[in-house]
Amino acid sequence: MPEAFVPLTDFVNESKSIPRDHPLDKPVAKWVEEEVLDGKIVEAGVVILRTRGCYWSIKEGCSMCGYFNDTVPGGVSDDMLREQWKKVRSTLRGKKYAKIYTSGSFIDPTEVPFNFADEVMSDMSNMGIEKVLIESLPEFVNPKNFAYTNAPKLEIAIGLESSNPVVLDKSVNKRLRWSHYVKVCKLARDNGAEVKAYILLKPPYLSEKEAIEDAVQSAIDTAPYVDKISINPVNVQKNTVVEKLWFRNEWTAPWLWSVIEVLKRCEDLPVRVYSDPTGGGTRRGAHNCHDCNKRLLEALKNHRLGSGDLKGLHCNCKSRWNTLVKQSKLRRNGSEPHGYRSGFAGSRHF
Amino acid sequence: MEPISHEGLGRLLKLEDNLQTPHVVFSHTDLKESKDLESGGTIKVGKVFDLPPSPLGLDSEKAPYLQLSENIAVLDNAYSIQPKKLVEIAAEFRSEAGYSRLLYAPAVEPSQMPILAYLGVDIFDDLNVELRSSTGWILESGEWIKQNTQIDDLFSHNRSELNRWILRIRNAISNGKLRELVEITSLHNPRVSQILHHSALLLIEKGARVHSTIRSNDLSLNHPAILDFQNRLSNYEPPAQNMVLLILPCSARKPYFKSSSHKRFFNTLREVENHLALHVVSVTSPLGLVPRELEFCYPAAHYDIAVTGKWSASEIEMLRSQLIKLNPTKHYAKAIVHAGSSSKIMTELVKELGIDVVDTRVDRPSSYEGLEILQNIARMTLSDIPILNTKDRAKGEAKGLANFQYGENSDFLVNSEISGRMPYKLRCGDLAAMSPVVGGFGLTLKGGIEYSLQGGPIIIAENFKLVGDLFAVGVKSYKGNWNIGDQVVIKQNDIVTAVGIAKMVPEEMISMNRGVAVEVRHHA
Ligand SMILES: [Zn+2]
């Protein structure tokens, strides 16, 4: 690796802390949300299983990813995984769409043993689930890792984050080559899976303008090789480089106007491009001012579900966003003064 | 570029096209963004310079702290770096950037510009001013105010105000009043006041010792020149052993011995037998205690304070620690306190050390009654003190002053033929004489030669006939270390050809091609 990578790698590692003790027989979380399946809005069962976690996170990790906080460094035995599965079945029963997350790669056999994965896929198929979304790093997208005996239609979400190698190296700390990404997308689709791409909006160090341009360009580059694209505005997760930069006020979460700008500029792409901002409307997630956060998140949700568009949205803070975006590259980081989004109303700032 | 003046670590540089630093660039005309992530765009400061790329993937708390291009050093995140860390970084500004690069701090608030300039930042911009303007705030003397009147083009209005603010910072440097401007901006700005608080040591160590008047207030307890004076009091010794310590109030006029009150004290006391065995030390805020021999030393002769007659807890603590540095138990036989409103506290502090002390208990020390009481008490106190003659007294005065001024390198002065009397006629042979300009012993050419042999700082100049001051262009190399304002020796062809006062710091003399490096006091 070139030497320039080293500082960020150290920074990522120094930002982490050892995950606290978690019960091994309980999943991280489960809930039900709305999704689109074959053009119709359906209920989807969502589950996060607790596992050893992402191998890359153990080795180095990405600058924005705090999912290692939910993992068990020593690993979780097959028995305990089966205990967790028992507890999530009720959330999945009766649904046509399931999303099975781990805080890593579902098709990394060293994280989720193949036999266990094969069992739960059969189980879901027997429950009548038509489509399952799982996540993986590109390096595990190998047909033998998802050659299940009996499974619903597979949708593999693969994090691209950015198609710009400089962003991947110096902002995200992810070792991924564009040519490899394209190759594994093709491999997944050739083997019967659909592919969903994750693209980051405003990884650390990038300014608002650089972030918008990077997300749009990444979406344009990726569209031919995937079935849909999720724009993921970076949010502040615990014990990450992003959190450190956020505490230091060297970076702030992106504006919702930026999310909307990216989606608008991707309207003509041949695939669905949408966004469901984690932590949206809070200081740790994509947000605007207090007056419009809710309205814009609602509009994003309707856009995601195909039941609304992003036209006609207005707020006083939009001109502030515009001013910031224009100068943001000159600021040389992703920051802005505290209180700017609400016009420095309320308290005295210097 | 040519350094015109310095204060703290800040500098007023003259650039080409009649520009001066600290300078503000306007983003719409002077800054150009980069085309990609790996280049840095450009900045126009007269000429257009490349900016270094932004610090992708770097931890702002780890060295190296500055991003460098050929002509510009950028201090990223200056707006938000923790105050203590910022000062740590400021200590490395010039070792990372050198003197010939302009130091640019992007996107800082106007209220932080004075303190950043004080720590050495040369260039600022209007990025935060643009954001404030877009939300309807008006800039006024570095502060943001909300006003109901409509201003048509608020950004251009605020830019003009920013220009005035920068001009004020620049004028403050050239008038030696930047510290005052920084103190003013710190009053209602916690961040500035924290940075100022943490920078005291750095400013003592590396800051310019320009002899500008300190018009002091509570904040001045941390003024670098004051802390430096207080620290060096440990190097000082009174003229002789077993003298009587006489604590007097300070005066508005400096040095104190020139004031009418101190002249009266002197005239009253010289009628007392063995009055030379009285050692006058004045009590004052914010300096604490100033022995008579040090009244010329900076900043004892260069400060001004509103006298309230009340001592705060932190001032009392400071007085106690200064008194301990004077080591009275070792040096004095007895003490008299004749300090008006400060008498009570000084008497208590002297008593704490177990010294025999008399408080004259006079409210108006220089009144006729007060002087009479002082004379009587002095006469009684001195009755059993061994006689101190003029010659020994002068020797002791010279030794105390030389130690205070030159520290470990002072032997050459202490061992010379001392003559004359404080204040003006005191001399160390043909090596040094009292100089109000230098603020103590000013070296003669011969003194300079001796000083250089003792490890004093030497500037090696090119070989030419040196008349008048030494300019930076003529500086070849140097030995030793100094701050702006210190005395230095100039050598040419291995011969000392002049002594004078440094006007630039060591590396700066080498980097600069213009400007006065040494103000010469004596030529060969
Ligand atoms: Zn808004």
mmCIF file of C-alpha atoms in Angstrom, chain B residues 232-476:
data_model
loop_
_atom_site.group_PDB
_atom_site.id
_atom_site.type_symbol
_atom_site.label_atom_id
_atom_site.label_comp_id
_atom_site.label_asym_id
_atom_site.label_seq_id
_atom_site.Cartn_x
_atom_site.Cartn_y
_atom_site.Cartn_z
ATOM 1 C CA ARG B 232 13.685 36.175 36.386
ATOM 2 C CA LEU B 233 13.372 37.794 39.794
ATOM 3 C CA SER B 234 14.765 34.478 41.104
ATOM 4 C CA ASN B 235 18.081 35.363 39.406
ATOM 5 C CA TYR B 236 18.245 38.659 41.260
ATOM 6 C CA GLU B 237 20.141 39.415 44.472
ATOM 7 C CA PRO B 238 20.073 42.640 46.519
ATOM 8 C CA PRO B 239 23.265 44.761 46.552
ATOM 9 C CA ALA B 240 24.545 43.422 49.892
ATOM 10 C CA GLN B 241 23.739 41.060 52.741
ATOM 11 C CA ASN B 242 21.956 42.184 55.926
ATOM 12 C CA MET B 243 20.379 45.245 54.406
ATOM 13 C CA VAL B 244 16.985 46.563 55.509
ATOM 14 C CA LEU B 245 14.229 45.847 53.034
ATOM 15 C CA LEU B 246 12.128 48.959 52.471
ATOM 16 C CA ILE B 247 8.853 48.326 50.684
ATOM 17 C CA LEU B 248 7.449 51.451 48.996
ATOM 18 C CA PRO B 249 4.365 51.973 46.837
ATOM 19 C CA CYS B 250 4.825 52.208 43.089
ATOM 20 C CA SER B 251 4.156 55.448 41.252
ATOM 21 C CA ALA B 252 2.287 56.335 38.101
ATOM 22 C CA ARG B 253 5.457 57.773 36.619
ATOM 23 C CA LYS B 254 8.037 55.245 35.462
ATOM 24 C CA PRO B 255 10.789 54.548 36.336
ATOM 25 C CA TYR B 256 9.574 55.154 39.898
ATOM 26 C CA PHE B 257 12.701 56.989 41.018
ATOM 27 C CA LYS B 258 11.727 59.812 38.662
ATOM 28 C CA SER B 259 8.333 60.335 40.301
ATOM 29 C CA SER B 260 7.774 63.155 42.783
ATOM 30 C CA SER B 261 6.778 60.726 45.541
ATOM 31 C CA HIS B 262 9.944 58.627 45.175
ATOM 32 C CA LYS B 263 12.093 61.775 45.001
ATOM 33 C CA ARG B 264 10.579 62.814 48.344
ATOM 34 C CA PHE B 265 11.254 59.391 49.829
ATOM 35 C CA PHE B 266 14.854 59.647 48.661
ATOM 36 C CA ASN B 267 15.355 63.160 50.013
ATOM 37 C CA THR B 268 13.891 62.128 53.367
ATOM 38 C CA LEU B 269 15.981 58.996 53.674
ATOM 39 C CA ARG B 270 19.348 60.362 52.614
ATOM 40 C CA GLU B 271 19.419 62.405 55.813
ATOM 41 C CA VAL B 272 19.457 59.148 57.771
ATOM 42 C CA GLU B 273 22.826 57.709 58.693
ATOM 43 C CA ASN B 274 23.731 54.533 56.798
ATOM 44 C CA HIS B 275 20.785 55.062 54.432
ATOM 45 C CA LEU B 276 22.689 53.118 51.770
ATOM 46 C CA ALA B 277 21.835 49.987 53.760
ATOM 47 C CA LEU B 278 18.155 50.512 52.909
ATOM 48 C CA HIS B 279 17.069 48.527 49.906
ATOM 49 C CA VAL B 280 14.062 49.996 48.125
ATOM 50 C CA VAL B 281 11.614 47.564 46.553
ATOM 51 C CA SER B 282 8.346 48.859 45.136
ATOM 52 C CA VAL B 283 5.123 46.929 45.325
ATOM 53 C CA THR B 284 2.948 47.037 42.243
ATOM 54 C CA SER B 285 0.397 45.208 40.172
ATOM 55 C CA PRO B 286 0.739 43.361 37.901
ATOM 56 C CA LEU B 287 4.532 43.017 38.271
ATOM 57 C CA GLY B 288 4.568 42.327 42.006
ATOM 58 C CA LEU B 289 7.876 43.541 43.418
ATOM 59 C CA VAL B 290 10.379 45.752 41.619
ATOM 60 C CA PRO B 291 13.788 46.323 43.261
ATOM 61 C CA ARG B 292 15.228 49.781 42.553
ATOM 62 C CA GLU B 293 18.026 48.383 40.324
ATOM 63 C CA LEU B 294 15.468 46.833 37.977
ATOM 64 C CA GLU B 295 13.317 49.895 37.445
ATOM 65 C CA PHE B 296 14.747 50.401 33.948
ATOM 66 C CA CYS B 297 14.194 46.799 32.926
ATOM 67 C CA TYR B 298 11.332 46.027 30.618
ATOM 68 C CA PRO B 299 8.439 46.076 31.470
ATOM 69 C CA ALA B 300 9.013 47.819 34.852
ATOM 70 C CA ALA B 301 9.296 51.173 33.141
ATOM 71 C CA HIS B 302 6.590 50.461 30.579
ATOM 72 C CA TYR B 303 3.250 49.763 32.126
ATOM 73 C CA ASP B 304 0.228 51.568 33.289
ATOM 74 C CA ILE B 305 -2.584 50.390 35.504
ATOM 75 C CA ALA B 306 -5.748 51.755 37.073
ATOM 76 C CA VAL B 307 -4.878 51.738 40.774
ATOM 77 C CA THR B 308 -7.779 50.561 42.888
ATOM 78 C CA GLY B 309 -5.890 50.031 46.138
ATOM 79 C CA LYS B 310 -7.478 46.587 46.410
ATOM 80 C CA TRP B 311 -5.610 43.361 45.942
ATOM 81 C CA SER B 312 -7.443 40.348 44.511
ATOM 82 C CA ALA B 313 -6.762 36.838 45.803
ATOM 83 C CA SER B 314 -4.741 35.978 42.707
ATOM 84 C CA GLU B 315 -2.706 39.184 43.050
ATOM 85 C CA ILE B 316 -1.961 38.410 46.708
ATOM 86 C CA GLU B 317 -0.825 34.936 45.697
ATOM 87 C CA MET B 318 1.398 36.542 43.054
ATOM 88 C CA LEU B 319 2.879 38.986 45.622
ATOM 89 C CA ARG B 320 3.594 36.097 47.984
ATOM 90 C CA SER B 321 5.393 34.142 45.298
ATOM 91 C CA GLN B 322 7.409 37.199 44.182
ATOM 92 C CA LEU B 323 8.432 37.900 47.767
ATOM 93 C CA ILE B 324 9.651 34.321 48.116
ATOM 94 C CA LYS B 325 11.727 34.710 44.936
ATOM 95 C CA LEU B 326 13.445 37.672 46.571
ATOM 96 C CA ASN B 327 14.452 35.284 49.382
ATOM 97 C CA PRO B 328 14.240 37.860 52.226
ATOM 98 C CA THR B 329 15.209 35.437 55.009
ATOM 99 C CA LYS B 330 18.564 34.956 53.325
ATOM 100 C CA HIS B 331 19.256 38.529 52.268
ATOM 101 C CA TYR B 332 17.691 40.988 54.704
ATOM 102 C CA ALA B 333 18.159 41.674 58.384
ATOM 103 C CA LYS B 334 14.854 43.495 58.832
ATOM 104 C CA ALA B 335 12.051 45.090 56.865
ATOM 105 C CA ILE B 336 10.072 48.336 56.825
ATOM 106 C CA VAL B 337 6.770 48.572 55.011
ATOM 107 C CA HIS B 338 5.742 52.057 53.922
ATOM 108 C CA ALA B 339 3.337 51.276 51.114
ATOM 109 C CA GLY B 340 0.061 53.036 51.928
ATOM 110 C CA SER B 341 -2.942 50.958 51.008
ATOM 111 C CA SER B 342 -0.690 47.967 50.264
ATOM 112 C CA SER B 343 1.055 48.134 53.658
ATOM 113 C CA LYS B 344 -1.235 45.747 55.486
ATOM 114 C CA ILE B 345 -0.983 42.914 53.014
ATOM 115 C CA MET B 346 2.788 43.369 52.501
ATOM 116 C CA THR B 347 3.428 43.417 56.230
ATOM 117 C CA GLU B 348 1.501 40.164 56.623
ATOM 118 C CA LEU B 349 3.378 38.525 53.780
ATOM 119 C CA VAL B 350 6.777 39.555 55.175
ATOM 120 C CA LYS B 351 5.755 38.344 58.627
ATOM 121 C CA GLU B 352 4.793 34.963 57.172
ATOM 122 C CA LEU B 353 8.455 34.518 56.297
ATOM 123 C CA GLY B 354 9.505 35.188 59.902
ATOM 124 C CA ILE B 355 11.275 38.493 59.293
ATOM 125 C CA ASP B 356 11.330 41.321 61.776
ATOM 126 C CA VAL B 357 9.062 43.920 60.122
ATOM 127 C CA VAL B 358 7.782 47.400 60.982
ATOM 128 C CA ASP B 359 4.674 48.808 59.344
ATOM 129 C CA THR B 360 4.776 52.630 59.333
ATOM 130 C CA ARG B 361 0.940 52.538 59.299
ATOM 131 C CA VAL B 362 0.787 55.655 57.173
ATOM 132 C CA ASP B 363 -2.160 56.125 54.810
ATOM 133 C CA ARG B 364 -0.482 58.774 52.651
ATOM 134 C CA PRO B 365 3.161 57.705 52.434
ATOM 135 C CA SER B 366 4.530 60.832 50.679
ATOM 136 C CA SER B 367 2.694 63.350 52.857
ATOM 137 C CA TYR B 368 4.776 65.500 55.202
ATOM 138 C CA GLU B 369 3.639 63.484 58.254
ATOM 139 C CA GLY B 370 4.183 60.223 56.449
ATOM 140 C CA LEU B 371 7.748 61.165 55.491
ATOM 141 C CA GLU B 372 8.552 62.193 59.030
ATOM 142 C CA ILE B 373 7.354 58.866 60.417
ATOM 143 C CA LEU B 374 9.317 57.029 57.742
ATOM 144 C CA GLN B 375 12.488 58.934 58.597
ATOM 145 C CA ASN B 376 12.161 58.135 62.323
ATOM 146 C CA ILE B 377 11.462 54.463 61.775
ATOM 147 C CA ALA B 378 14.345 54.214 59.288
ATOM 148 C CA ARG B 379 16.722 55.827 61.760
ATOM 149 C CA MET B 380 15.750 53.400 64.537
ATOM 150 C CA THR B 381 15.827 50.346 62.280
ATOM 151 C CA LEU B 382 19.237 51.168 60.813
ATOM 152 C CA SER B 383 20.877 51.874 64.190
ATOM 153 C CA ASP B 384 22.281 48.361 64.586
ATOM 154 C CA ILE B 385 22.911 47.552 60.892
ATOM 155 C CA PRO B 386 26.535 47.395 59.672
ATOM 156 C CA ILE B 387 27.643 50.348 57.541
ATOM 157 C CA LEU B 388 27.420 49.871 53.775
ATOM 158 C CA ASN B 389 29.752 52.137 51.790
ATOM 159 C CA THR B 390 29.096 53.671 48.368
ATOM 160 C CA LYS B 391 31.562 51.491 46.537
ATOM 161 C CA ASP B 392 30.239 48.177 47.846
ATOM 162 C CA ARG B 393 26.718 49.316 47.309
ATOM 163 C CA ALA B 394 27.435 50.201 43.628
ATOM 164 C CA LYS B 395 29.138 46.865 43.086
ATOM 165 C CA GLY B 396 26.139 45.041 44.495
ATOM 166 C CA GLU B 397 23.723 47.054 42.388
ATOM 167 C CA ALA B 398 25.618 46.211 39.226
ATOM 168 C CA LYS B 399 25.780 42.539 40.134
ATOM 169 C CA GLY B 400 22.035 42.289 40.798
ATOM 170 C CA LEU B 401 21.160 43.997 37.557
ATOM 171 C CA ALA B 402 23.684 42.023 35.490
ATOM 172 C CA ASN B 403 22.426 38.724 36.896
ATOM 173 C CA PHE B 404 18.846 39.674 36.200
ATOM 174 C CA GLN B 405 19.569 40.767 32.647
ATOM 175 C CA TYR B 406 22.192 38.283 31.477
ATOM 176 C CA GLY B 407 21.556 35.282 33.746
ATOM 177 C CA GLU B 408 24.341 32.703 33.522
ATOM 178 C CA ASN B 409 26.340 34.773 31.042
ATOM 179 C CA SER B 410 26.751 37.747 33.380
ATOM 180 C CA ASP B 411 30.187 37.002 34.918
ATOM 181 C CA PHE B 412 32.087 39.280 32.517
ATOM 182 C CA LEU B 413 30.089 42.244 33.811
ATOM 183 C CA VAL B 414 30.075 41.261 37.484
ATOM 184 C CA ASN B 415 33.889 40.947 37.487
ATOM 185 C CA SER B 416 34.536 44.230 35.688
ATOM 186 C CA GLU B 417 35.535 47.549 37.288
ATOM 187 C CA ILE B 418 32.204 48.874 38.589
ATOM 188 C CA SER B 419 31.853 52.609 38.978
ATOM 189 C CA GLY B 420 29.190 55.309 39.288
ATOM 190 C CA ARG B 421 25.818 55.062 40.982
ATOM 191 C CA MET B 422 22.307 54.005 40.161
ATOM 192 C CA PRO B 423 20.443 55.107 38.198
ATOM 193 C CA TYR B 424 22.259 56.749 35.275
ATOM 194 C CA LYS B 425 25.953 56.667 36.025
ATOM 195 C CA LEU B 426 26.398 53.018 36.881
ATOM 196 C CA ARG B 427 28.991 51.423 34.563
ATOM 197 C CA CYS B 428 30.721 48.090 34.207
ATOM 198 C CA GLY B 429 34.169 49.337 33.221
ATOM 199 C CA ASP B 430 34.231 49.927 29.469
ATOM 200 C CA LEU B 431 31.923 46.969 28.864
ATOM 201 C CA ALA B 432 28.456 48.306 29.633
ATOM 202 C CA ALA B 433 26.587 51.360 30.830
ATOM 203 C CA MET B 434 23.050 52.016 31.945
ATOM 204 C CA SER B 435 20.753 52.530 29.001
ATOM 205 C CA PRO B 436 17.053 53.309 29.269
ATOM 206 C CA VAL B 437 16.660 52.206 25.624
ATOM 207 C CA VAL B 438 18.055 48.745 26.284
ATOM 208 C CA GLY B 439 16.341 48.665 29.664
ATOM 209 C CA GLY B 440 19.367 48.032 31.887
ATOM 210 C CA PHE B 441 23.012 47.555 30.973
ATOM 211 C CA GLY B 442 23.593 48.320 27.312
ATOM 212 C CA LEU B 443 26.728 46.705 25.929
ATOM 213 C CA THR B 444 29.577 48.712 24.469
ATOM 214 C CA LEU B 445 31.491 47.269 21.529
ATOM 215 C CA LYS B 446 34.068 45.864 23.926
ATOM 216 C CA GLY B 447 31.273 44.481 26.093
ATOM 217 C CA GLY B 448 29.884 42.848 22.979
ATOM 218 C CA ILE B 449 33.182 41.089 22.331
ATOM 219 C CA GLU B 450 33.229 39.765 25.911
ATOM 220 C CA TYR B 451 29.564 38.772 25.726
ATOM 221 C CA SER B 452 30.167 36.797 22.550
ATOM 222 C CA LEU B 453 33.028 34.942 24.269
ATOM 223 C CA GLN B 454 30.660 34.053 27.132
ATOM 224 C CA GLY B 455 28.102 32.463 24.810
ATOM 225 C CA GLY B 456 26.072 35.544 23.901
ATOM 226 C CA PRO B 457 24.278 35.428 20.533
ATOM 227 C CA ILE B 458 26.379 36.224 17.441
ATOM 228 C CA ILE B 459 25.226 37.197 13.987
ATOM 229 C CA ILE B 460 27.743 36.599 11.248
ATOM 230 C CA ALA B 461 27.365 39.191 8.522
ATOM 231 C CA GLU B 462 28.678 39.364 4.974
ATOM 232 C CA ASN B 463 31.944 41.168 4.517
ATOM 233 C CA PHE B 464 31.177 44.818 3.783
ATOM 234 C CA LYS B 465 31.638 48.142 5.523
ATOM 235 C CA LEU B 466 28.819 48.189 8.065
ATOM 236 C CA VAL B 467 27.436 51.676 8.573
ATOM 237 C CA GLY B 468 24.061 52.145 10.265
ATOM 238 C CA ASP B 469 21.818 49.127 10.867
ATOM 239 C CA LEU B 470 22.379 45.583 9.648
ATOM 240 C CA PHE B 471 19.818 44.466 7.079
ATOM 241 C CA ALA B 472 18.635 40.882 6.668
ATOM 242 C CA VAL B 473 20.196 40.647 3.229
ATOM 243 C CA GLY B 474 23.613 41.052 4.841
ATOM 244 C CA VAL B 475 23.193 38.224 7.351
ATOM 245 C CA LYS B 476 25.218 35.100 6.556
#
